[in-house]
PDB file of C-alpha atoms in Angstrom:
ATOM      1  CA  UNK A   1       1.313  29.678   6.654  1.00 60.00           C
ATOM      2  CA  UNK A   2       3.140  26.401   5.375  1.00 64.00           C
ATOM      3  CA  UNK A   3       3.768  24.725   2.078  1.00 68.00           C
ATOM      4  CA  UNK A   4       6.180  21.444   1.207  1.00 68.00           C
ATOM      5  CA  UNK A   5       7.074  19.232  -1.822  1.00 74.00           C
ATOM      6  CA  UNK A   6       5.296  15.610  -1.576  1.00 73.00           C
ATOM      7  CA  UNK A   7       5.763  12.061  -3.556  1.00 74.00           C
ATOM      8  CA  UNK A   8       2.182  11.348  -4.669  1.00 72.00           C
ATOM      9  CA  UNK A   9       2.320   8.966  -1.633  1.00 76.00           C
ATOM     10  CA  UNK A  10       2.580  11.638   1.274  1.00 78.00           C
ATOM     11  CA  UNK A  11       6.461  11.252   1.698  1.00 79.00           C
ATOM     12  CA  UNK A  12       8.132  14.936   2.118  1.00 78.00           C
ATOM     13  CA  UNK A  13      10.700  16.084   0.116  1.00 71.00           C
ATOM     14  CA  UNK A  14      11.435  19.407   1.465  1.00 63.00           C
ATOM     15  CA  UNK A  15      10.373  19.987   5.512  1.00 59.00           C
ATOM     16  CA  UNK A  16       7.539  22.040   4.896  1.00 52.00           C
ATOM     17  CA  UNK A  17       7.876  24.780   7.746  1.00 57.00           C
ATOM     18  CA  UNK A  18       5.280  27.326   9.503  1.00 54.00           C
ATOM     19  CA  UNK A  19       5.437  30.786   9.709  1.00 54.00           C
ATOM     20  CA  UNK A  20       3.909  32.997  12.263  1.00 53.00           C
ATOM     21  CA  UNK A  21       4.354  36.828  13.222  1.00 52.00           C
ATOM     22  CA  UNK A  22       4.332  38.982  17.131  1.00 56.00           C
ATOM     23  CA  UNK A  23       4.136  42.661  17.515  1.00 56.00           C
ATOM     24  CA  UNK A  24       7.600  42.625  19.603  1.00 60.00           C
ATOM     25  CA  UNK A  25       9.264  39.408  17.707  1.00 56.00           C
ATOM     26  CA  UNK A  26      10.540  39.282  14.025  1.00 58.00           C
ATOM     27  CA  UNK A  27       8.292  36.651  11.751  1.00 55.00           C
ATOM     28  CA  UNK A  28       9.880  32.902  13.013  1.00 60.00           C
ATOM     29  CA  UNK A  29       9.521  28.968  11.540  1.00 61.00           C
ATOM     30  CA  UNK A  30       9.146  25.940  12.879  1.00 65.00           C
ATOM     31  CA  UNK A  31       8.477  22.560  11.622  1.00 72.00           C
ATOM     32  CA  UNK A  32       5.109  21.588  10.593  1.00 77.00           C
ATOM     33  CA  UNK A  33       4.158  18.175  11.799  1.00 83.00           C
ATOM     34  CA  UNK A  34       1.037  17.798   9.714  1.00 80.00           C
ATOM     35  CA  UNK A  35       1.155  15.483   6.937  1.00 82.00           C
ATOM     36  CA  UNK A  36      -0.679  13.828   3.844  1.00 73.00           C
ATOM     37  CA  UNK A  37      -4.852  13.348   4.377  1.00 68.00           C
ATOM     38  CA  UNK A  38      -4.458  14.103   7.899  1.00 75.00           C
ATOM     39  CA  UNK A  39      -1.432  12.652   8.673  1.00 86.00           C
ATOM     40  CA  UNK A  40       0.947  13.365  12.131  1.00 87.00           C
ATOM     41  CA  UNK A  41       4.576  13.354  11.727  1.00 90.00           C
ATOM     42  CA  UNK A  42       6.425  11.600  14.369  1.00 90.00           C
ATOM     43  CA  UNK A  43       9.794  12.963  14.186  1.00 85.00           C
ATOM     44  CA  UNK A  44      11.636   9.503  16.667  1.00 87.00           C
ATOM     45  CA  UNK A  45       9.998   7.852  14.248  1.00 90.00           C
ATOM     46  CA  UNK A  46       9.833   8.916  10.266  1.00 88.00           C
ATOM     47  CA  UNK A  47       5.938   7.501  10.576  1.00 93.00           C
ATOM     48  CA  UNK A  48       3.058   9.358   9.647  1.00 91.00           C
ATOM     49  CA  UNK A  49       0.300   8.648  12.447  1.00 91.00           C
ATOM     50  CA  UNK A  50      -2.986   8.146  10.726  1.00 85.00           C
ATOM     51  CA  UNK A  51      -5.327   7.767  13.853  1.00 82.00           C
ATOM     52  CA  UNK A  52      -5.843   3.517  14.072  1.00 86.00           C
ATOM     53  CA  UNK A  53      -2.072   3.038  12.890  1.00 92.00           C
ATOM     54  CA  UNK A  54       1.411   3.904  10.994  1.00 93.00           C
ATOM     55  CA  UNK A  55       2.091   4.896   7.910  1.00 92.00           C
ATOM     56  CA  UNK A  56       5.403   4.769   6.469  1.00 91.00           C
ATOM     57  CA  UNK A  57       5.442   7.527   3.382  1.00 87.00           C
ATOM     58  CA  UNK A  58       8.533   6.164   2.093  1.00 85.00           C
ATOM     59  CA  UNK A  59       7.236   2.260   1.155  1.00 85.00           C
ATOM     60  CA  UNK A  60       3.197   4.015   0.637  1.00 84.00           C
ATOM     61  CA  UNK A  61       2.083   1.609   2.879  1.00 87.00           C
ATOM     62  CA  UNK A  62       0.632   1.445   6.606  1.00 90.00           C
ATOM     63  CA  UNK A  63       2.864  -1.119   8.506  1.00 92.00           C
ATOM     64  CA  UNK A  64      -0.291  -2.381  10.528  1.00 92.00           C
ATOM     65  CA  UNK A  65      -2.919  -4.298   9.398  1.00 90.00           C
ATOM     66  CA  UNK A  66      -6.515  -2.522   8.799  1.00 84.00           C
ATOM     67  CA  UNK A  67      -8.432  -2.902  11.730  1.00 84.00           C
ATOM     68  CA  UNK A  68     -11.636  -3.546  10.123  1.00 78.00           C
ATOM     69  CA  UNK A  69     -10.174  -5.966   8.126  1.00 77.00           C
ATOM     70  CA  UNK A  70     -10.809  -7.333   4.492  1.00 69.00           C
ATOM     71  CA  UNK A  71     -13.493  -4.796   4.102  1.00 64.00           C
ATOM     72  CA  UNK A  72     -10.656  -2.200   3.449  1.00 65.00           C
ATOM     73  CA  UNK A  73      -9.513  -4.535   0.723  1.00 65.00           C
ATOM     74  CA  UNK A  74      -7.326  -7.196  -0.092  1.00 68.00           C
ATOM     75  CA  UNK A  75      -4.331  -6.287   0.823  1.00 77.00           C
ATOM     76  CA  UNK A  76      -4.341  -5.009   4.759  1.00 83.00           C
ATOM     77  CA  UNK A  77      -1.495  -2.946   4.450  1.00 86.00           C
ATOM     78  CA  UNK A  78      -2.102  -0.665   1.357  1.00 80.00           C
ATOM     79  CA  UNK A  79      -2.380   3.176   2.028  1.00 77.00           C
ATOM     80  CA  UNK A  80      -4.035   3.614  -2.066  1.00 68.00           C
ATOM     81  CA  UNK A  81      -3.110   2.137  -4.765  1.00 62.00           C
ATOM     82  CA  UNK A  82      -2.819   4.822  -7.339  1.00 61.00           C
ATOM     83  CA  UNK A  83      -3.812   8.442  -5.216  1.00 61.00           C
ATOM     84  CA  UNK A  84      -3.126  10.493  -8.471  1.00 60.00           C
ATOM     85  CA  UNK A  85      -4.751   8.750 -11.129  1.00 57.00           C
ATOM     86  CA  UNK A  86      -8.076   7.224  -9.737  1.00 58.00           C
ATOM     87  CA  UNK A  87     -11.331   8.194 -10.053  1.00 54.00           C
ATOM     88  CA  UNK A  88     -14.501   7.240  -8.025  1.00 49.00           C
ATOM     89  CA  UNK A  89     -17.708   9.241  -9.272  1.00 52.00           C
ATOM     90  CA  UNK A  90     -19.548   7.278  -7.474  1.00 49.00           C
ATOM     91  CA  UNK A  91     -17.744   7.101  -4.092  1.00 44.00           C
ATOM     92  CA  UNK A  92     -18.174   3.247  -5.204  1.00 48.00           C
ATOM     93  CA  UNK A  93     -14.456   1.943  -5.853  1.00 49.00           C
ATOM     94  CA  UNK A  94     -11.511   3.299  -7.566  1.00 51.00           C
ATOM     95  CA  UNK A  95     -10.926   2.299 -10.970  1.00 53.00           C
ATOM     96  CA  UNK A  96      -8.373   3.194 -13.946  1.00 60.00           C
ATOM     97  CA  UNK A  97      -6.429   1.746 -16.348  1.00 68.00           C
ATOM     98  CA  UNK A  98      -3.694   1.920 -18.885  1.00 70.00           C
ATOM     99  CA  UNK A  99      -5.065   4.094 -21.366  1.00 71.00           C
ATOM    100  CA  UNK A 100      -6.661   6.607 -19.188  1.00 71.00           C
ATOM    101  CA  UNK A 101      -3.797   7.294 -16.631  1.00 73.00           C
ATOM    102  CA  UNK A 102      -2.381  10.276 -17.642  1.00 75.00           C
ATOM    103  CA  UNK A 103       1.562  10.176 -17.864  1.00 78.00           C
ATOM    104  CA  UNK A 104       3.798  12.186 -15.610  1.00 79.00           C
ATOM    105  CA  UNK A 105       6.078  14.460 -17.310  1.00 86.00           C
ATOM    106  CA  UNK A 106       9.200  12.751 -17.541  1.00 89.00           C
ATOM    107  CA  UNK A 107       8.643   9.497 -17.032  1.00 89.00           C
ATOM    108  CA  UNK A 108       7.301   6.043 -18.824  1.00 86.00           C
ATOM    109  CA  UNK A 109       4.328   3.834 -17.084  1.00 88.00           C
ATOM    110  CA  UNK A 110       6.132   0.619 -16.394  1.00 87.00           C
ATOM    111  CA  UNK A 111       3.796  -2.909 -15.898  1.00 90.00           C
ATOM    112  CA  UNK A 112       4.479  -4.369 -12.799  1.00 92.00           C
ATOM    113  CA  UNK A 113       3.786  -7.667 -14.111  1.00 93.00           C
ATOM    114  CA  UNK A 114       4.927  -7.786 -17.952  1.00 91.00           C
ATOM    115  CA  UNK A 115       2.767  -7.314 -20.557  1.00 90.00           C
ATOM    116  CA  UNK A 116       4.678  -9.578 -21.901  1.00 91.00           C
ATOM    117  CA  UNK A 117       2.843 -12.297 -19.243  1.00 94.00           C
ATOM    118  CA  UNK A 118      -0.295 -11.635 -20.855  1.00 92.00           C
ATOM    119  CA  UNK A 119      -0.649 -15.069 -22.172  1.00 94.00           C
ATOM    120  CA  UNK A 120       0.596 -16.938 -19.406  1.00 96.00           C
ATOM    121  CA  UNK A 121      -1.489 -19.490 -17.640  1.00 96.00           C
ATOM    122  CA  UNK A 122      -1.512 -18.040 -14.563  1.00 96.00           C
ATOM    123  CA  UNK A 123      -2.957 -14.593 -16.374  1.00 96.00           C
ATOM    124  CA  UNK A 124      -5.100 -16.152 -18.194  1.00 95.00           C
ATOM    125  CA  UNK A 125      -6.864 -18.979 -15.823  1.00 94.00           C
ATOM    126  CA  UNK A 126      -7.245 -15.983 -12.858  1.00 94.00           C
ATOM    127  CA  UNK A 127      -8.912 -13.745 -15.502  1.00 92.00           C
ATOM    128  CA  UNK A 128      -5.986 -10.695 -14.421  1.00 93.00           C
ATOM    129  CA  UNK A 129      -5.875  -7.400 -16.269  1.00 91.00           C
ATOM    130  CA  UNK A 130      -2.157  -6.308 -16.852  1.00 91.00           C
ATOM    131  CA  UNK A 131      -3.046  -3.449 -17.451  1.00 89.00           C
ATOM    132  CA  UNK A 132      -5.408  -2.464 -14.767  1.00 87.00           C
ATOM    133  CA  UNK A 133      -3.848   0.659 -13.404  1.00 82.00           C
ATOM    134  CA  UNK A 134      -2.838  -1.346 -10.093  1.00 84.00           C
ATOM    135  CA  UNK A 135      -0.438  -2.366 -11.939  1.00 90.00           C
ATOM    136  CA  UNK A 136       1.284   0.463 -13.431  1.00 88.00           C
ATOM    137  CA  UNK A 137       4.131   2.601 -12.133  1.00 86.00           C
ATOM    138  CA  UNK A 138       5.419   5.568 -13.257  1.00 85.00           C
ATOM    139  CA  UNK A 139       9.378   6.047 -13.346  1.00 86.00           C
ATOM    140  CA  UNK A 140      11.474   8.497 -14.675  1.00 88.00           C
ATOM    141  CA  UNK A 141      12.768   8.592 -17.802  1.00 88.00           C
ATOM    142  CA  UNK A 142      14.624  11.618 -18.872  1.00 88.00           C
ATOM    143  CA  UNK A 143      17.011  13.656 -17.540  1.00 88.00           C
ATOM    144  CA  UNK A 144      15.356  16.394 -15.933  1.00 90.00           C
ATOM    145  CA  UNK A 145      13.100  13.845 -14.134  1.00 86.00           C
ATOM    146  CA  UNK A 146      15.720  11.082 -12.685  1.00 85.00           C
ATOM    147  CA  UNK A 147      18.111  14.395 -11.494  1.00 87.00           C
ATOM    148  CA  UNK A 148      14.114  15.370  -9.688  1.00 87.00           C
ATOM    149  CA  UNK A 149      13.882  11.394  -8.999  1.00 83.00           C
ATOM    150  CA  UNK A 150      17.257  10.861  -7.378  1.00 86.00           C
ATOM    151  CA  UNK A 151      15.948   7.592  -5.036  1.00 83.00           C
ATOM    152  CA  UNK A 152      13.661   5.939  -8.295  1.00 84.00           C
ATOM    153  CA  UNK A 153      14.600   3.563 -10.679  1.00 86.00           C
ATOM    154  CA  UNK A 154      15.239   4.952 -13.792  1.00 85.00           C
ATOM    155  CA  UNK A 155      12.920   3.617 -16.748  1.00 82.00           C
ATOM    156  CA  UNK A 156      13.159   3.357 -20.102  1.00 75.00           C
ATOM    157  CA  UNK A 157      12.318   1.254 -23.192  1.00 71.00           C
ATOM    158  CA  UNK A 158      11.802  -2.936 -22.219  1.00 71.00           C
ATOM    159  CA  UNK A 159      12.718  -5.219 -19.392  1.00 74.00           C
ATOM    160  CA  UNK A 160      15.668  -7.319 -19.186  1.00 76.00           C
ATOM    161  CA  UNK A 161      15.695 -10.793 -18.777  1.00 84.00           C
ATOM    162  CA  UNK A 162      16.834 -11.606 -15.064  1.00 85.00           C
ATOM    163  CA  UNK A 163      13.590  -9.450 -14.152  1.00 87.00           C
ATOM    164  CA  UNK A 164      11.044 -10.851 -16.998  1.00 89.00           C
ATOM    165  CA  UNK A 165      11.987 -14.303 -15.527  1.00 92.00           C
ATOM    166  CA  UNK A 166      11.860 -13.183 -12.405  1.00 92.00           C
ATOM    167  CA  UNK A 167       7.990 -12.326 -13.078  1.00 94.00           C
ATOM    168  CA  UNK A 168       7.709 -15.496 -14.624  1.00 96.00           C
ATOM    169  CA  UNK A 169       8.974 -18.113 -12.154  1.00 96.00           C
ATOM    170  CA  UNK A 170       6.866 -16.175  -9.263  1.00 96.00           C
ATOM    171  CA  UNK A 171       3.558 -16.609 -11.993  1.00 97.00           C
ATOM    172  CA  UNK A 172       4.800 -20.554 -12.743  1.00 97.00           C
ATOM    173  CA  UNK A 173       4.411 -21.196  -8.832  1.00 96.00           C
ATOM    174  CA  UNK A 174       0.983 -19.335  -8.550  1.00 95.00           C
ATOM    175  CA  UNK A 175      -0.404 -21.356 -11.007  1.00 95.00           C
ATOM    176  CA  UNK A 176       1.416 -24.342  -9.703  1.00 95.00           C
ATOM    177  CA  UNK A 177      -1.093 -23.618  -6.676  1.00 88.00           C
ATOM    178  CA  UNK A 178      -3.740 -25.362  -8.372  1.00 83.00           C
ATOM    179  CA  UNK A 179      -6.172 -22.332  -6.496  1.00 91.00           C
ATOM    180  CA  UNK A 180      -9.309 -20.046  -7.707  1.00 91.00           C
ATOM    181  CA  UNK A 181      -9.008 -17.484 -10.187  1.00 91.00           C
ATOM    182  CA  UNK A 182     -10.099 -15.485  -6.749  1.00 90.00           C
ATOM    183  CA  UNK A 183      -7.323 -16.355  -5.236  1.00 91.00           C
ATOM    184  CA  UNK A 184      -5.016 -16.437  -8.154  1.00 93.00           C
ATOM    185  CA  UNK A 185      -5.649 -12.981  -8.525  1.00 92.00           C
ATOM    186  CA  UNK A 186      -5.037 -11.606  -5.510  1.00 90.00           C
ATOM    187  CA  UNK A 187      -1.859 -13.122  -5.494  1.00 93.00           C
ATOM    188  CA  UNK A 188      -1.140 -12.086  -8.788  1.00 95.00           C
ATOM    189  CA  UNK A 189      -1.826  -8.457  -7.268  1.00 91.00           C
ATOM    190  CA  UNK A 190       0.377  -8.865  -3.918  1.00 91.00           C
ATOM    191  CA  UNK A 191       3.025  -9.963  -6.551  1.00 93.00           C
ATOM    192  CA  UNK A 192       2.604  -6.441  -8.025  1.00 92.00           C
ATOM    193  CA  UNK A 193       2.680  -4.323  -5.371  1.00 89.00           C
ATOM    194  CA  UNK A 194       5.849  -6.211  -3.996  1.00 88.00           C
ATOM    195  CA  UNK A 195       7.649  -5.061  -7.587  1.00 89.00           C
ATOM    196  CA  UNK A 196       6.068  -2.375  -8.065  1.00 86.00           C
ATOM    197  CA  UNK A 197       7.292  -0.414  -4.415  1.00 83.00           C
ATOM    198  CA  UNK A 198      10.975  -1.945  -5.776  1.00 83.00           C
ATOM    199  CA  UNK A 199      11.301   0.847  -8.118  1.00 82.00           C
ATOM    200  CA  UNK A 200      10.384   3.425  -6.215  1.00 74.00           C
ATOM    201  CA  UNK A 201      12.424   2.939  -4.192  1.00 73.00           C
ATOM    202  CA  UNK A 202      15.545   1.648  -6.393  1.00 74.00           C
ATOM    203  CA  UNK A 203      15.707  -1.512  -5.076  1.00 76.00           C
ATOM    204  CA  UNK A 204      15.543  -3.029  -8.441  1.00 76.00           C
ATOM    205  CA  UNK A 205      17.038  -2.343 -11.728  1.00 74.00           C
ATOM    206  CA  UNK A 206      14.516  -2.297 -15.015  1.00 76.00           C
ATOM    207  CA  UNK A 207      16.794  -2.014 -18.097  1.00 68.00           C
ATOM    208  CA  UNK A 208      20.551  -1.081 -18.440  1.00 60.00           C
ATOM    209  CA  UNK A 209      19.396   2.654 -18.103  1.00 57.00           C
ATOM    210  CA  UNK A 210      19.805   2.632 -14.745  1.00 55.00           C
TER     211      UNK A 210
END
């Protein structure tokens, strides 16, 4: 048997071990390379082999584009926007929003594109939904959650001005492109994906907490 502790995108926090017993030998253990959702761990690179391409569990993204192209979605490197809280009852398309998303114990739900940007021209003209689950990242806020997730940015309360200013400037650029609503939504979601990944590896500070 084997077990391990995983982050939501498949990163192993403690190495899973397999155990076996033999009548002539004591019980022994060895590292199990099977990983999340049928992936196989490559010890040399730290990546997971996922049949047709490699996956990086630390950033929650594939490092090679989707071999079926845009049929798999707009983001060619995306693994899954939210493998914990999205639902797909009919096997057609994943769904979920801010209100439906449960709060993880000791965490706060963080809008990658802040709610304060809801009236930005780029958001309005594109019809982008600020509260869609692809725009939400759960970040630690309690002492216990922070200690258990030291690699993540702490989130307590609102964002600092620098973060909001950066997002606003990026939305200004998207709006200035004068593209179709569909293209704008794709660009805004790409921005959300980018800034949503950074707190997962503590690459950005959101407020005075940490």
